[in-house]
CSV table of C-alpha atoms and ligand atoms in Angstrom, one decimal:
chain,number,residue,atom,x,y,z
A,1,UNK,CA,31.3,278.1,113.7
A,2,UNK,CA,29.4,276.1,116.0
A,3,UNK,CA,27.9,277.5,119.1
A,4,UNK,CA,29.4,274.8,121.9
A,5,UNK,CA,31.1,271.7,121.3
A,6,UNK,CA,32.1,268.9,123.6
A,7,UNK,CA,34.8,266.5,123.1
A,8,UNK,CA,36.6,263.8,125.3
A,9,UNK,CA,39.5,261.7,125.2
A,10,UNK,CA,41.0,259.0,126.8
A,11,UNK,CA,44.6,258.9,128.4
A,12,UNK,CA,46.9,256.5,127.4
A,13,UNK,CA,49.6,254.7,129.1
A,14,UNK,CA,53.0,253.9,126.8
A,15,UNK,CA,54.3,250.1,127.1
A,16,UNK,CA,56.7,251.2,124.6
A,17,UNK,CA,57.8,254.7,125.4
A,18,UNK,CA,58.5,257.9,123.3
A,19,UNK,CA,61.3,259.7,124.8
A,20,UNK,CA,63.2,262.2,122.3
A,21,UNK,CA,62.3,264.2,119.0
A,22,UNK,CA,64.1,264.2,116.1
A,23,UNK,CA,62.1,267.3,114.6
A,24,UNK,CA,61.0,269.5,117.5
A,25,UNK,CA,59.1,271.4,115.1
A,26,UNK,CA,56.7,269.1,113.7
A,27,UNK,CA,57.1,266.7,116.5
A,28,UNK,CA,58.6,263.5,115.0
A,29,UNK,CA,60.0,260.9,117.6
A,30,UNK,CA,63.2,259.3,117.6
A,31,UNK,CA,61.4,256.0,118.1
A,32,UNK,CA,58.3,254.2,117.8
A,33,UNK,CA,56.2,254.1,120.8
A,34,UNK,CA,52.9,251.9,121.6
A,35,UNK,CA,50.3,252.8,124.1
A,36,UNK,CA,47.2,251.7,126.0
A,37,UNK,CA,44.2,253.7,125.6
A,38,UNK,CA,42.5,253.4,129.2
A,39,UNK,CA,39.3,254.3,130.4
A,40,UNK,CA,40.1,256.5,133.5
A,41,UNK,CA,41.0,259.9,134.0
A,42,UNK,CA,39.9,261.1,130.8
A,43,UNK,CA,39.9,264.9,129.4
A,44,UNK,CA,36.8,267.0,128.6
A,45,UNK,CA,37.0,269.8,126.7
A,46,UNK,CA,34.4,272.5,126.1
A,47,UNK,CA,34.7,275.1,123.2
A,48,UNK,CA,31.9,278.1,123.4
A,49,UNK,CA,31.4,281.2,121.2
A,50,UNK,CA,30.9,283.7,123.6
A,51,UNK,CA,29.6,287.7,123.0
A,52,UNK,CA,32.7,289.2,124.4
A,53,UNK,CA,35.7,289.5,121.9
A,54,UNK,CA,38.4,287.8,124.2
A,55,UNK,CA,40.2,284.4,124.0
A,56,UNK,CA,39.6,282.6,127.2
A,57,UNK,CA,41.0,279.1,128.7
A,58,UNK,CA,39.7,277.5,131.4
A,59,UNK,CA,41.6,274.5,133.3
A,60,UNK,CA,39.7,272.3,135.9
A,61,UNK,CA,37.3,275.4,136.5
A,62,UNK,CA,39.9,278.0,136.7
A,63,UNK,CA,40.9,280.8,134.2
A,64,UNK,CA,44.4,279.7,133.3
A,65,UNK,CA,46.7,282.7,131.6
A,66,UNK,CA,50.0,280.5,132.2
A,67,UNK,CA,48.9,278.0,129.3
A,68,UNK,CA,46.5,280.2,127.6
A,69,UNK,CA,48.9,281.2,124.9
A,70,UNK,CA,49.9,277.8,124.2
A,71,UNK,CA,46.5,276.6,123.4
A,72,UNK,CA,45.6,279.7,121.3
A,73,UNK,CA,48.5,278.9,119.5
A,74,UNK,CA,47.4,275.0,119.1
A,75,UNK,CA,44.0,276.5,117.9
A,76,UNK,CA,45.6,278.6,115.2
A,77,UNK,CA,46.3,275.4,113.3
A,78,UNK,CA,42.0,275.3,113.1
A,79,UNK,CA,41.3,279.5,113.1
A,80,UNK,CA,43.1,282.4,113.0
A,81,UNK,CA,40.1,284.2,114.3
A,82,UNK,CA,40.0,283.3,118.5
A,83,UNK,CA,38.3,286.2,119.6
A,84,UNK,CA,34.8,285.3,121.6
A,85,UNK,CA,36.0,281.7,122.0
A,86,UNK,CA,36.3,280.2,125.5
A,87,UNK,CA,37.7,276.6,125.9
A,88,UNK,CA,37.3,274.7,129.1
A,89,UNK,CA,39.2,271.9,129.8
A,90,UNK,CA,38.7,269.3,132.8
A,91,UNK,CA,41.1,266.5,133.4
A,92,UNK,CA,39.7,263.7,136.0
A,93,UNK,CA,43.0,262.8,136.9
A,94,UNK,CA,46.1,264.8,138.6
A,95,UNK,CA,47.3,267.1,135.7
A,96,UNK,CA,51.1,266.8,135.2
A,97,UNK,CA,52.0,264.4,137.1
A,98,UNK,CA,53.2,261.8,134.5
A,99,UNK,CA,49.4,260.6,134.3
A,100,UNK,CA,49.4,261.9,130.7
A,101,UNK,CA,46.6,264.5,131.4
A,102,UNK,CA,48.4,266.6,128.6
A,103,UNK,CA,47.9,263.7,126.5
A,104,UNK,CA,44.2,263.2,126.9
A,105,UNK,CA,43.6,267.1,126.9
A,106,UNK,CA,45.2,267.8,123.9
A,107,UNK,CA,44.0,265.1,121.9
A,108,UNK,CA,40.2,266.3,123.2
A,109,UNK,CA,41.2,270.0,122.3
A,110,UNK,CA,42.2,268.7,118.9
A,111,UNK,CA,38.8,266.5,118.0
A,112,UNK,CA,36.6,269.4,119.7
A,113,UNK,CA,38.5,272.4,117.6
A,114,UNK,CA,37.8,270.4,114.5
A,115,UNK,CA,33.8,270.2,115.1
A,116,UNK,CA,33.7,273.8,116.5
A,117,UNK,CA,35.8,275.3,113.7
A,118,UNK,CA,34.2,272.9,111.2
A,119,UNK,CA,37.5,271.9,109.6
A,120,UNK,CA,36.5,268.1,108.9
A,121,UNK,CA,40.0,267.4,109.1
A,122,UNK,CA,40.6,263.7,108.7
A,123,UNK,CA,42.6,261.6,111.2
A,124,UNK,CA,45.6,261.9,109.6
A,125,UNK,CA,45.6,265.6,109.4
A,126,UNK,CA,44.1,265.5,112.9
A,127,UNK,CA,46.9,263.6,114.2
A,128,UNK,CA,49.6,266.1,112.6
A,129,UNK,CA,48.1,269.0,114.6
A,130,UNK,CA,47.5,266.8,117.9
A,131,UNK,CA,51.2,265.8,118.1
A,132,UNK,CA,52.5,269.3,118.2
A,133,UNK,CA,50.3,269.9,121.3
A,134,UNK,CA,52.0,267.3,123.0
A,135,UNK,CA,53.7,264.2,121.1
A,136,UNK,CA,52.2,261.7,123.4
A,137,UNK,CA,48.5,263.0,122.7
A,138,UNK,CA,48.6,261.5,119.2
A,139,UNK,CA,47.9,258.2,120.7
A,140,UNK,CA,45.3,259.3,122.8
A,141,UNK,CA,43.2,260.0,119.6
A,142,UNK,CA,42.4,256.3,119.3
A,143,UNK,CA,40.9,253.5,121.9
A,144,UNK,CA,43.1,250.3,122.4
A,145,UNK,CA,46.6,249.3,121.6
A,146,UNK,CA,48.3,252.7,119.4
A,147,UNK,CA,51.5,253.1,117.7
A,148,UNK,CA,52.9,256.3,117.1
A,149,UNK,CA,55.6,255.5,114.2
A,150,UNK,CA,59.0,257.0,113.9
A,151,UNK,CA,58.0,259.1,110.8
A,152,UNK,CA,55.3,260.4,112.7
A,153,UNK,CA,52.3,258.6,111.8
A,154,UNK,CA,49.5,256.7,113.8
A,155,UNK,CA,48.8,253.1,113.6
A,156,UNK,CA,46.0,251.2,115.3
A,157,UNK,CA,47.0,248.0,116.7
A,158,UNK,CA,45.1,245.0,117.8
A,159,UNK,CA,44.8,244.1,121.2
A,160,UNK,CA,44.1,240.4,121.6
A,161,UNK,CA,43.7,240.4,125.2
A,162,UNK,CA,40.6,240.9,127.2
A,163,UNK,CA,41.6,240.3,130.2
A,164,UNK,CA,44.3,242.8,131.1
A,165,UNK,CA,43.9,245.5,133.4
A,166,UNK,CA,45.9,248.7,134.3
A,167,UNK,CA,46.6,249.6,138.0
A,168,UNK,CA,47.6,253.1,138.8
A,169,UNK,CA,49.3,253.8,142.2
A,170,UNK,CA,49.6,257.4,142.7
A,171,UNK,CA,52.7,257.9,144.6
A,172,UNK,CA,52.6,262.0,144.4
A,173,UNK,CA,49.7,263.8,142.5
A,174,UNK,CA,52.3,267.2,142.7
A,175,UNK,CA,53.3,268.5,139.5
A,176,UNK,CA,56.5,267.3,138.0
A,177,UNK,CA,59.6,269.1,138.7
A,178,UNK,CA,60.7,269.2,135.1
A,179,UNK,CA,58.4,268.5,132.3
A,180,UNK,CA,58.6,266.0,129.7
A,181,UNK,CA,59.5,268.6,126.5
A,182,UNK,CA,62.3,269.5,128.3
A,183,UNK,CA,63.6,266.7,129.9
A,184,UNK,CA,63.6,264.9,126.9
A,185,UNK,CA,65.5,267.4,124.9
A,186,UNK,CA,68.0,267.2,127.9
A,187,UNK,CA,68.4,263.4,127.5
A,188,UNK,CA,68.6,263.7,123.6
A,189,UNK,CA,71.5,266.0,123.7
A,190,UNK,CA,73.6,264.8,126.9
A,191,UNK,CA,72.4,261.2,127.8
A,192,UNK,CA,75.4,258.9,127.5
A,193,UNK,CA,73.2,256.0,126.5
A,194,UNK,CA,70.3,257.9,124.2
A,195,UNK,CA,72.1,256.2,120.8
A,196,UNK,CA,71.6,252.7,122.4
A,197,UNK,CA,68.1,253.6,123.4
A,198,UNK,CA,67.3,254.6,120.1
A,199,UNK,CA,68.1,251.2,118.8
A,200,UNK,CA,66.7,249.4,121.7
A,201,UNK,CA,63.3,251.2,120.7
A,202,UNK,CA,62.7,249.8,117.4
A,203,UNK,CA,63.8,246.2,118.5
A,204,UNK,CA,61.5,246.5,121.4
A,205,UNK,CA,58.4,247.6,119.1
A,206,UNK,CA,58.9,245.0,117.2
A,207,UNK,CA,59.1,242.5,119.7
A,208,UNK,CA,56.2,243.6,121.3
A,209,UNK,CA,53.9,243.4,118.2
A,210,UNK,CA,55.4,239.7,117.8
A,211,UNK,CA,54.5,238.7,121.3
A,212,UNK,CA,51.0,240.9,121.7
A,213,UNK,CA,50.1,238.7,118.3
A,214,UNK,CA,50.9,235.6,119.8
A,215,UNK,CA,49.2,236.4,123.1
A,216,UNK,CA,52.3,235.9,124.9
A,217,UNK,CA,51.6,238.2,128.2
A,218,UNK,CA,54.6,236.9,129.9
A,219,UNK,CA,57.1,237.7,127.2
A,220,UNK,CA,55.3,240.9,126.6
A,221,UNK,CA,55.6,242.2,130.1
A,222,UNK,CA,59.3,241.4,130.7
A,223,UNK,CA,59.7,243.3,127.3
A,224,UNK,CA,57.7,246.4,128.4
A,225,UNK,CA,58.9,246.5,131.7
A,226,UNK,CA,62.6,247.0,130.7
A,227,UNK,CA,62.0,249.5,128.0
A,228,UNK,CA,60.4,251.4,130.5
A,229,UNK,CA,63.5,251.0,132.8
A,230,UNK,CA,65.7,251.7,130.4
A,231,UNK,CA,63.8,255.0,129.6
A,232,UNK,CA,64.2,256.3,133.3
A,233,UNK,CA,68.0,255.0,133.1
A,234,UNK,CA,68.1,257.3,130.0
A,235,UNK,CA,66.8,260.3,132.2
A,236,UNK,CA,69.2,259.1,135.2
A,237,UNK,CA,72.2,259.2,132.9
A,238,UNK,CA,71.3,263.0,131.2
A,239,UNK,CA,73.4,265.9,132.3
A,240,UNK,CA,71.9,267.7,134.8
A,241,UNK,CA,70.4,264.4,135.9
A,242,UNK,CA,66.6,263.9,135.6
A,243,UNK,CA,65.1,261.6,138.3
A,244,UNK,CA,61.4,261.2,138.0
A,245,UNK,CA,61.4,258.0,140.1
A,246,UNK,CA,61.7,258.5,143.9
A,247,UNK,CA,62.6,255.5,146.4
A,248,UNK,CA,58.9,255.0,147.2
A,249,UNK,CA,58.4,254.1,143.5
A,250,UNK,CA,61.4,251.6,143.5
A,251,UNK,CA,59.9,249.9,146.7
A,252,UNK,CA,56.8,249.1,144.6
A,253,UNK,CA,58.7,247.9,141.4
A,254,UNK,CA,60.7,245.8,143.5
A,255,UNK,CA,57.7,244.6,145.4
A,256,UNK,CA,55.8,243.9,142.2
A,257,UNK,CA,59.3,242.3,140.5
A,258,UNK,CA,59.7,240.3,143.7
A,259,UNK,CA,56.1,239.0,144.1
A,260,UNK,CA,56.6,237.8,140.4
A,261,UNK,CA,59.8,236.1,140.9
A,262,UNK,CA,58.1,234.5,143.9
A,263,UNK,CA,55.3,233.2,141.6
A,264,UNK,CA,52.8,235.1,143.8
A,265,UNK,CA,51.2,236.6,140.6
A,266,UNK,CA,52.2,237.9,137.5
A,267,UNK,CA,52.3,241.6,137.0
A,268,UNK,CA,54.4,244.4,135.5
A,269,UNK,CA,55.6,247.7,135.5
A,270,UNK,CA,55.6,250.8,133.6
A,271,UNK,CA,56.5,254.5,134.9
A,272,UNK,CA,56.4,257.8,132.9
A,273,UNK,CA,58.0,261.1,133.2
A,274,UNK,CA,56.6,261.2,137.4
A,275,UNK,CA,56.9,259.0,140.3
A,276,UNK,CA,53.5,257.1,139.7
A,277,UNK,CA,53.8,253.3,139.1
A,278,UNK,CA,51.1,252.0,136.6
A,279,UNK,CA,51.1,247.7,137.0
A,280,UNK,CA,49.6,245.8,134.4
A,281,UNK,CA,48.5,242.2,135.2
A,282,UNK,CA,45.3,240.0,134.4
A,283,UNK,CA,42.1,240.4,135.8
A,284,UNK,CA,42.1,237.3,138.2
A,285,UNK,CA,45.1,238.8,139.9
A,286,UNK,CA,43.9,242.6,141.1
A,287,UNK,CA,42.2,241.7,144.1
A,288,UNK,CA,45.9,239.8,145.4
A,289,UNK,CA,47.7,242.9,144.4
A,290,UNK,CA,45.3,245.5,145.8
A,291,UNK,CA,45.7,244.0,149.2
A,292,UNK,CA,49.1,243.6,149.0
A,293,UNK,CA,49.5,247.1,148.1
A,294,UNK,CA,47.5,248.7,150.2
A,295,UNK,CA,48.8,246.5,153.1
A,296,UNK,CA,52.3,248.4,152.4
A,297,UNK,CA,50.6,251.6,152.3
A,298,UNK,CA,50.1,252.2,148.6
A,299,UNK,CA,47.0,252.8,146.6
A,300,UNK,CA,45.9,251.7,143.3
A,301,UNK,CA,43.1,252.2,140.9
A,302,UNK,CA,42.2,249.7,138.1
A,303,UNK,CA,41.3,251.0,134.5
A,304,UNK,CA,40.3,248.9,131.3
A,305,UNK,CA,41.4,249.4,128.2
A,306,UNK,CA,39.3,252.5,126.6
A,307,UNK,CA,37.4,251.4,123.6
A,308,UNK,CA,36.0,254.8,122.1
A,309,UNK,CA,38.7,257.0,121.8
A,310,UNK,CA,38.5,260.4,121.2
A,311,UNK,CA,35.6,261.8,120.2
A,312,UNK,CA,32.4,264.4,120.3
A,313,UNK,CA,30.2,264.0,123.1
A,314,UNK,CA,27.6,267.5,122.5
A,315,UNK,CA,27.4,269.9,119.7
A,316,UNK,CA,24.8,272.6,119.3
A,317,UNK,CA,24.4,275.0,116.1
A,318,UNK,CA,24.6,278.6,116.0
B,1,DP6,C1,57.0,259.4,129.3
B,1,DP6,O1,53.9,263.7,125.1
B,1,DP6,O2,54.4,264.8,127.4
B,1,DP6,O3,55.0,259.7,128.6
B,1,DP6,O4,55.8,265.7,123.0
B,1,DP6,O5,56.9,267.2,124.6
B,1,DP6,O6,54.7,266.9,125.1
B,1,DP6,P1,56.0,266.7,124.7
B,1,DP6,O7,56.3,265.0,125.2
B,1,DP6,P2,54.9,264.1,126.2
B,1,DP6,O8,56.3,262.9,126.6
B,1,DP6,C2,55.8,261.6,127.1
B,1,DP6,C3,56.8,261.0,127.3
B,1,DP6,C4,56.3,259.4,128.1
B,1,DP6,C5,56.5,258.4,127.3
B,1,DP6,C6,55.1,258.1,126.3
B,1,DP6,O9,54.6,258.5,126.6
B,1,DP6,O10,55.6,257.7,125.2
């Protein structure tokens, strides 16, 4: 065991979405998903050996008893003895507002624990553990464009563009009303279009790779925007209805779509388990989009694609 290790991991935004587990224990998805790791809103995890015999978990500077059991259970994949272990996790973005903070959080925790407890698990093994913390966290282990396959494995994809930026517009940074784990289980059981969604996801993942490799951003954008909207339709057709997008989210989606149709700029949207809207476009459009959004009362924060993935940034020996 080391005396202190600090690790970081990026958030990731899925362009082809994961929404449903075919194995809830092993966390194997019903469908492949594809994401971009982003260089804003990372998580940083510090694990320290303390002199007391307690296990302690701090989230954003405050001791967190609510999540402590889940963190402990996760760390048991690395060690049975967690006495005298202190975990501090910091997110630089809003936690649990659909901004993938649990994804970056569990990826950072996995990579840091692997070094702290000196397990030396390879990426494949680390990935099988990471997804048990949160499915989408598996994709935050790697930089750039990442695919989580429907057999549960992880693949690094090429990303041939060097001028794509992702804008995040925060509609609300409040904690979501229904967490993704519970919501997707409800969708699997009750959504009227769940089977269609699985079938479409496989087609979308294949087409995504096809358009990406052809560097056809227009077809790629149309595809991933439709994929996100279909996931929200799956949610809205669940029983009880799961409504993540608000009227303000839909207004912003329409603003982007209409500007695109009028030829003002080419940008596409994607949304996760929360009301926030992410805008994907080429670098040359970001000033025009920012001005338009601000004039309509929306904020936007532009991100680049993360090039580092999950990694250790500090360690000291006992
Ligand atoms: C909408 O990874 O948060 O962001 O595996 O239950 O922790 P659990 O769910 P989570 O779900 C993320 C769903 C999504 C789409 C995506 O990231 O692919």
